[in-house]
Coordinates of C-alpha atoms in Angstrom, one line a residue:
Chain A
X5 CA -84.5 145.0 -82.6
X6 CA -82.2 147.2 -80.6
X7 CA -83.6 145.7 -77.4
X8 CA -82.8 142.2 -78.6
X9 CA -79.3 143.1 -79.5
X10 CA -78.9 144.7 -76.1
X11 CA -80.2 141.5 -74.5
X12 CA -77.7 139.4 -76.4
X13 CA -74.8 141.8 -75.5
X14 CA -75.9 141.6 -71.9
X15 CA -76.0 137.8 -71.9
X16 CA -72.6 137.4 -73.6
X17 CA -71.1 139.9 -71.1
X18 CA -72.7 137.9 -68.2
X19 CA -71.2 134.6 -69.6
X20 CA -67.8 136.3 -69.9
X21 CA -67.9 137.5 -66.3
X22 CA -68.8 134.0 -65.1
X23 CA -66.0 132.4 -67.1
X24 CA -63.3 134.7 -65.7
X25 CA -64.7 134.6 -62.2
X26 CA -64.6 130.8 -62.4
X27 CA -60.9 130.8 -63.2
X28 CA -60.3 133.2 -60.4
X29 CA -62.3 131.2 -57.9
X30 CA -60.4 128.0 -58.9
X31 CA -57.1 129.8 -58.3
X32 CA -57.8 131.8 -55.2
X33 CA -60.7 129.9 -53.5
X34 CA -64.0 131.4 -52.5
X35 CA -63.0 133.3 -49.3
X36 CA -60.1 135.1 -50.9
X37 CA -61.9 136.3 -54.0
X38 CA -63.5 139.8 -53.9
X39 CA -65.8 141.6 -56.4
X40 CA -62.8 144.0 -56.9
X41 CA -60.6 141.1 -58.0
X42 CA -63.3 139.9 -60.4
X43 CA -63.9 143.3 -61.9
X44 CA -60.1 143.7 -62.4
X45 CA -59.7 140.4 -64.3
X46 CA -62.4 141.3 -66.8
X47 CA -61.4 145.0 -67.2
X48 CA -64.7 146.2 -65.9
X49 CA -65.3 148.9 -63.3
X50 CA -66.7 147.7 -60.0
X51 CA -69.9 149.6 -60.6
X52 CA -70.1 148.0 -64.0
X53 CA -69.8 144.5 -62.4
X54 CA -72.5 145.3 -60.0
X55 CA -74.9 145.8 -62.9
X56 CA -74.7 142.1 -63.4
X57 CA -74.1 140.6 -59.9
X58 CA -74.4 142.0 -56.5
X59 CA -72.0 139.7 -54.6
X60 CA -69.4 136.9 -55.0
X61 CA -72.1 134.6 -53.5
X62 CA -74.4 135.4 -56.4
X63 CA -71.6 134.7 -58.9
X64 CA -70.7 131.4 -57.1
X65 CA -74.3 130.3 -57.3
X66 CA -74.7 131.2 -60.9
X67 CA -71.5 129.3 -61.9
X68 CA -72.6 126.1 -60.0
X69 CA -76.1 126.3 -61.4
X70 CA -75.2 126.8 -65.0
X71 CA -72.3 124.4 -65.2
X72 CA -73.2 121.5 -63.1
X73 CA -76.9 121.4 -63.5
X74 CA -77.4 122.0 -67.2
X75 CA -75.3 118.8 -67.7
X76 CA -78.3 116.7 -66.5
X77 CA -81.0 118.5 -68.5
X78 CA -80.9 115.7 -71.0
X79 CA -81.8 113.2 -68.2
X80 CA -84.8 115.2 -67.2
X81 CA -85.9 115.3 -70.8
X82 CA -85.5 111.6 -71.2
X83 CA -87.6 111.0 -68.1
X84 CA -90.4 113.2 -69.4
X85 CA -90.2 111.3 -72.7
X86 CA -90.4 108.0 -70.8
X87 CA -87.3 106.5 -72.5
X88 CA -86.3 103.0 -71.6
X89 CA -85.0 102.9 -68.0
X90 CA -81.7 101.1 -68.6
X91 CA -80.8 103.6 -71.3
X92 CA -81.6 106.6 -69.1
X93 CA -79.7 105.1 -66.1
X94 CA -76.7 104.4 -68.3
X95 CA -76.8 108.0 -69.6
X96 CA -77.0 109.3 -66.1
X97 CA -74.0 107.3 -65.0
X98 CA -72.1 108.3 -68.1
X99 CA -72.7 112.0 -67.4
X100 CA -71.6 111.5 -63.8
X101 CA -68.4 109.8 -65.1
X102 CA -67.7 112.7 -67.5
X103 CA -68.2 115.1 -64.6
X104 CA -65.8 113.0 -62.4
X105 CA -63.1 112.9 -65.0
X106 CA -63.1 116.7 -65.3
X107 CA -63.4 117.4 -61.6
X108 CA -59.9 118.8 -61.1
X109 CA -61.2 121.8 -63.2
X110 CA -64.3 122.0 -61.0
X111 CA -65.2 124.3 -58.1
X112 CA -65.7 121.4 -55.8
X113 CA -63.5 122.8 -53.0
X114 CA -64.6 126.4 -53.5
X115 CA -68.1 125.1 -53.3
X116 CA -67.4 123.3 -50.0
X117 CA -65.8 126.5 -48.7
X118 CA -68.8 128.5 -49.7
X119 CA -71.3 126.0 -48.1
X120 CA -69.1 125.8 -45.0
X121 CA -69.9 129.5 -44.3
X122 CA -73.3 128.4 -43.1
X123 CA -74.7 131.8 -44.0
X124 CA -78.5 131.5 -44.5
X125 CA -78.0 132.1 -48.2
X126 CA -75.3 129.3 -48.6
X127 CA -77.4 126.9 -46.6
X128 CA -80.5 127.6 -48.8
X129 CA -78.6 127.2 -52.0
X130 CA -77.0 123.9 -50.8
X131 CA -80.5 122.7 -50.0
X132 CA -81.8 123.7 -53.4
X133 CA -78.9 122.0 -55.1
X134 CA -79.5 118.8 -53.1
X135 CA -83.2 118.9 -53.9
X136 CA -82.4 119.1 -57.6
X137 CA -79.9 116.2 -57.5
X138 CA -82.5 114.2 -55.6
X139 CA -85.3 115.0 -58.1
X140 CA -83.0 113.9 -61.0
X141 CA -82.0 110.5 -59.6
X142 CA -85.4 109.8 -58.2
X143 CA -86.9 110.6 -61.6
X144 CA -84.6 107.9 -63.1
X145 CA -85.4 105.4 -60.3
X146 CA -89.2 106.0 -60.6
X147 CA -88.9 105.4 -64.3
X148 CA -87.5 102.0 -63.5
X149 CA -90.5 101.3 -61.2
X150 CA -93.0 102.4 -63.8
X151 CA -91.3 100.1 -66.4
X152 CA -91.3 97.3 -63.8
X153 CA -87.5 97.0 -63.9
X154 CA -86.9 97.7 -60.2
X155 CA -88.8 97.5 -56.9
X156 CA -90.3 100.5 -55.3
X157 CA -88.6 100.1 -52.0
X158 CA -86.4 102.6 -50.2
X159 CA -86.0 104.7 -53.3
X160 CA -85.1 107.9 -51.4
X161 CA -82.4 106.1 -49.5
X162 CA -81.1 104.5 -52.7
X163 CA -81.2 107.8 -54.6
X164 CA -79.2 109.5 -51.8
X165 CA -76.8 106.5 -51.8
X166 CA -76.0 107.3 -55.4
X167 CA -75.5 111.0 -54.5
X168 CA -73.3 110.2 -51.5
X169 CA -71.1 107.6 -53.4
X170 CA -70.6 110.1 -56.2
X171 CA -69.8 112.8 -53.8
X172 CA -67.1 110.6 -52.2
X173 CA -65.8 109.8 -55.8
X174 CA -65.7 113.5 -56.5
X175 CA -63.4 114.1 -53.5
X176 CA -61.2 111.1 -54.5
X177 CA -61.0 112.3 -58.1
X178 CA -60.3 115.9 -57.0
X179 CA -57.4 114.7 -54.8
X180 CA -56.1 112.5 -57.7
X181 CA -56.8 109.1 -56.2
X182 CA -59.3 107.6 -58.7
X183 CA -58.5 106.3 -62.2
X184 CA -61.1 105.8 -64.9
X185 CA -61.2 102.1 -64.2
X186 CA -61.9 102.8 -60.5
X187 CA -64.8 105.1 -61.4
X188 CA -66.2 102.5 -63.8
X189 CA -66.1 99.8 -61.1
X190 CA -67.9 102.0 -58.5
X191 CA -70.6 103.1 -60.9
X192 CA -71.1 99.5 -62.0
X193 CA -71.5 98.6 -58.3
X194 CA -74.2 101.3 -57.9
X195 CA -76.0 99.8 -61.0
X196 CA -75.7 96.3 -59.5
X197 CA -77.1 97.6 -56.2
X198 CA -80.5 98.6 -57.6
X199 CA -80.8 95.2 -59.4
X200 CA -80.5 93.5 -56.0
X201 CA -82.4 95.7 -53.7
Chain B
X23 CA -36.3 107.4 -13.5
X24 CA -35.5 110.9 -14.6
X25 CA -35.5 109.7 -18.2
X26 CA -38.9 108.3 -17.8
X27 CA -40.3 111.4 -16.2
X28 CA -38.7 113.4 -19.1
X29 CA -40.4 111.2 -21.6
X30 CA -43.8 111.7 -20.0
X31 CA -43.3 115.4 -19.8
X32 CA -42.4 115.4 -23.5
X33 CA -45.4 113.4 -24.5
X34 CA -47.8 115.5 -22.5
X35 CA -46.3 118.6 -24.1
X36 CA -46.7 117.0 -27.5
X37 CA -50.3 116.2 -26.8
X38 CA -50.9 119.8 -25.7
X39 CA -49.4 121.2 -28.9
X40 CA -51.5 119.0 -31.0
X41 CA -54.7 119.9 -29.1
X42 CA -54.1 123.7 -29.5
X43 CA -52.9 123.3 -33.1
X44 CA -56.1 121.4 -33.9
X45 CA -58.3 124.3 -32.5
X46 CA -56.2 126.8 -34.6
X47 CA -56.4 124.7 -37.8
X48 CA -60.2 124.3 -37.3
X49 CA -60.5 128.1 -37.0
X50 CA -58.1 129.3 -39.6
X51 CA -57.7 126.4 -42.0
X52 CA -54.5 124.8 -43.1
X53 CA -53.1 127.3 -45.5
X54 CA -53.5 130.2 -43.1
X55 CA -51.9 128.6 -40.1
X56 CA -48.2 129.1 -39.5
X57 CA -45.7 127.6 -37.0
X58 CA -45.5 131.1 -35.5
X59 CA -49.3 131.1 -34.9
X60 CA -49.1 127.7 -33.2
X61 CA -46.2 128.6 -31.0
X62 CA -48.0 131.8 -29.9
X63 CA -51.2 130.0 -28.9
X64 CA -49.3 127.6 -26.6
X65 CA -47.0 130.2 -25.1
X66 CA -43.9 128.4 -26.5
X67 CA -41.0 130.0 -28.4
X68 CA -40.8 129.1 -32.1
X69 CA -37.5 127.3 -31.4
X70 CA -39.3 125.4 -28.6
X71 CA -42.0 124.3 -31.0
X72 CA -39.4 123.1 -33.5
X73 CA -38.1 120.6 -30.9
X74 CA -41.4 118.8 -31.3
X75 CA -42.4 119.4 -34.9
X76 CA -40.6 120.7 -38.0
X77 CA -43.6 122.0 -40.0
X78 CA -47.4 122.6 -40.0
X79 CA -47.5 119.5 -42.4
X80 CA -46.0 117.3 -39.8
X81 CA -48.5 118.6 -37.2
X82 CA -51.4 118.1 -39.5
X83 CA -50.3 114.5 -40.2
X84 CA -49.9 113.8 -36.5
X85 CA -53.4 115.1 -35.7
X86 CA -55.1 113.1 -38.4
X87 CA -53.1 110.0 -37.6
X88 CA -53.8 110.1 -33.8
X89 CA -57.4 111.2 -33.8
X90 CA -59.0 109.5 -36.7
X91 CA -57.0 106.3 -36.9
X92 CA -56.8 105.2 -33.3
X93 CA -60.6 105.2 -33.3
X94 CA -60.4 102.0 -35.4
X95 CA -57.7 100.2 -33.3
X96 CA -60.4 98.1 -31.7
X97 CA -61.6 96.8 -35.1
X98 CA -58.1 95.7 -36.0
X99 CA -57.8 93.9 -32.6
X100 CA -61.2 92.2 -33.1
X101 CA -60.1 91.0 -36.6
X102 CA -56.9 89.5 -35.1
X103 CA -59.0 87.9 -32.4
X104 CA -61.4 86.4 -35.1
X105 CA -64.5 87.8 -33.4
X106 CA -67.8 87.1 -35.0
X107 CA -68.1 88.9 -38.4
X108 CA -71.5 90.5 -37.7
X109 CA -70.3 91.9 -34.4
X110 CA -67.2 93.4 -35.9
X111 CA -69.1 94.9 -38.9
X112 CA -71.6 96.4 -36.5
X113 CA -68.9 97.9 -34.4
X114 CA -67.1 99.3 -37.5
X115 CA -70.3 101.0 -38.6
X116 CA -71.0 102.2 -35.1
X117 CA -67.5 103.8 -34.9
X118 CA -68.1 105.4 -38.3
X119 CA -71.4 106.8 -37.1
X120 CA -69.8 108.2 -34.0
X121 CA -67.2 109.9 -36.2
X122 CA -69.9 111.3 -38.5
X123 CA -71.9 112.7 -35.7
X124 CA -68.8 114.6 -34.5
X125 CA -67.6 115.7 -37.9
X126 CA -68.3 119.4 -37.5
X127 CA -65.5 119.4 -35.0
X128 CA -63.2 117.6 -37.4
X129 CA -60.4 118.7 -39.7
X130 CA -62.2 117.4 -42.8
X131 CA -62.0 120.6 -44.8
X132 CA -58.5 121.5 -43.5
X133 CA -57.5 117.9 -44.5
X134 CA -58.9 118.5 -48.0
X135 CA -57.0 121.7 -48.2
X136 CA -53.8 120.0 -47.2
X137 CA -54.3 117.2 -49.6
X138 CA -55.2 119.6 -52.4
X139 CA -51.7 121.1 -52.2
X140 CA -50.5 118.0 -54.1
X141 CA -47.1 118.3 -52.6
X142 CA -45.3 115.0 -52.7
X143 CA -45.6 114.8 -48.9
X144 CA -49.3 115.4 -48.9
X145 CA -49.9 112.9 -51.7
X146 CA -47.9 110.3 -49.9
X147 CA -49.7 110.9 -46.6
X148 CA -53.1 110.7 -48.4
X149 CA -52.1 107.4 -50.0
X150 CA -50.9 106.0 -46.6
X151 CA -54.2 107.0 -45.0
X152 CA -56.3 105.5 -47.8
X153 CA -54.2 102.2 -47.5
X154 CA -55.0 102.1 -43.8
X155 CA -58.7 102.7 -44.3
X156 CA -58.7 99.9 -47.0
X157 CA -56.8 97.5 -44.7
X158 CA -59.4 98.0 -42.0
X159 CA -62.5 97.5 -44.0
X160 CA -60.9 94.7 -46.1
X161 CA -59.9 93.0 -42.8
X162 CA -63.6 93.1 -41.7
X163 CA -64.9 91.8 -45.1
X164 CA -62.3 89.0 -45.2
X165 CA -63.4 88.0 -41.7
X166 CA -66.9 87.6 -43.2
X167 CA -65.5 85.4 -46.0
X168 CA -63.5 83.2 -43.6
X169 CA -66.6 82.8 -41.4
X170 CA -68.6 82.0 -44.6
X171 CA -71.0 84.9 -44.1
X172 CA -70.3 86.7 -47.4
X173 CA -68.9 85.8 -50.8
X174 CA -65.4 86.5 -51.8
X175 CA -66.2 88.6 -54.8
X176 CA -65.2 92.2 -55.6
X177 CA -64.1 92.7 -52.1
X178 CA -61.7 95.6 -52.9
X179 CA -64.5 97.4 -54.9
X180 CA -67.0 96.8 -52.0
X181 CA -64.5 98.0 -49.4
X182 CA -63.9 101.2 -51.4
X183 CA -67.6 101.6 -51.8
X184 CA -67.9 101.7 -48.0
X185 CA -65.1 104.3 -47.9
X186 CA -66.6 106.4 -50.7
X187 CA -70.1 106.4 -49.2
X188 CA -68.8 107.3 -45.8
X189 CA -66.7 110.1 -47.4
X190 CA -69.8 111.5 -49.0
X191 CA -71.6 111.2 -45.7
X192 CA -68.7 113.1 -44.1
X193 CA -69.1 116.0 -46.5
X194 CA -72.9 116.0 -46.0
X195 CA -72.6 115.9 -42.2
X196 CA -70.0 118.6 -42.2
X197 CA -72.2 120.8 -44.3
X198 CA -75.1 120.1 -41.9
X199 CA -77.3 118.1 -44.2
X200 CA -77.5 114.7 -42.5
X201 CA -79.5 113.7 -39.5
X202 CA -78.7 110.7 -37.3
X203 CA -81.7 108.8 -38.9
X204 CA -80.2 109.6 -42.3
X205 CA -76.8 108.2 -41.3
X206 CA -78.5 105.1 -39.9
X207 CA -80.4 104.5 -43.2
X208 CA -77.3 104.8 -45.3
X209 CA -75.1 102.6 -43.1
X210 CA -77.9 100.0 -43.0
X211 CA -77.9 100.1 -46.8
X212 CA -74.2 99.4 -46.9
X213 CA -74.8 96.4 -44.6
X214 CA -77.6 95.2 -46.8
X215 CA -75.3 95.6 -49.9
X216 CA -72.8 93.0 -48.7
X217 CA -75.6 90.5 -47.9
X218 CA -76.7 90.7 -51.6
X219 CA -73.5 90.9 -53.5

């Protein structure tokens, strides 16, 4: 019982650290944020913070993983449950749209800054993230093939085309150059694309 | 005669400043580069530098305008000369590919940093840049319409789709996640797209 309570306490503390660190990273960027800064904002000693995370890299990775990826858990579940392709694709695009509309509060630029480091760790993490994005969209597209809604041609290229267009949209939305209507039109074009190809 | 020589001297000095400033911006990023830093690298007094540029913003804008945009001058000329659509489109994609293959030496991230400022000036410049990119690709697409090679539907959406996909590719190339083959496949998909739509 005590152990369970301990675990809960630890998890809520971890979530609290990530939340504050996120705000700090948004404000100061990745390169300018230190473990000391993070410890200070949450009123924790530096040694206390190190009980949870060993570096700003690790914190960055945890934030990206938990925020951005959990969003698409429902898509992965729908694929496993073999839901109708059009429904899953629409949900996928809807979640992307939701993400795009909230991108000004995202760590997009701090993420780029982190990845630009080209440290082995950052490169590996970027690769892992990309793999996960690819698995999700390819899962959706393969569902369409299984349900005979789309052809099985160039799926990896089309999957990456989705990812690239959405990355471009992310940059545009972040820099305040894309309205909701604009996002809708571009996502509709992606949907149209797989009907043709 | 003296005036002409003076003008040439001035232009070569200007080019020299932009070249050195570019190296510095690549190394230190936009926010960390000052006019003092730039003056120091080129062995010019600060007051001397101000004879050419009044701010790091102005220098940033000049670099982006001269490097990235002049690349597509040949496309604008081909459009005015009504060259065959397929030839112009291929040249456009070839120039984009060349840009993408050299992107690690580009100011992509410093540019994002500058635009993220959201100063009125940065926002205006971003808008102007986008307009220019749009005019170029729309010029190419309209050439296809005039020559009855493609339909006149959704051209602004398709034009922006090109820009967005290429922006996503820029980020991927910058972060070292895109091979030449990968770029080729994605640009080929864009070409295929306008044949279908």
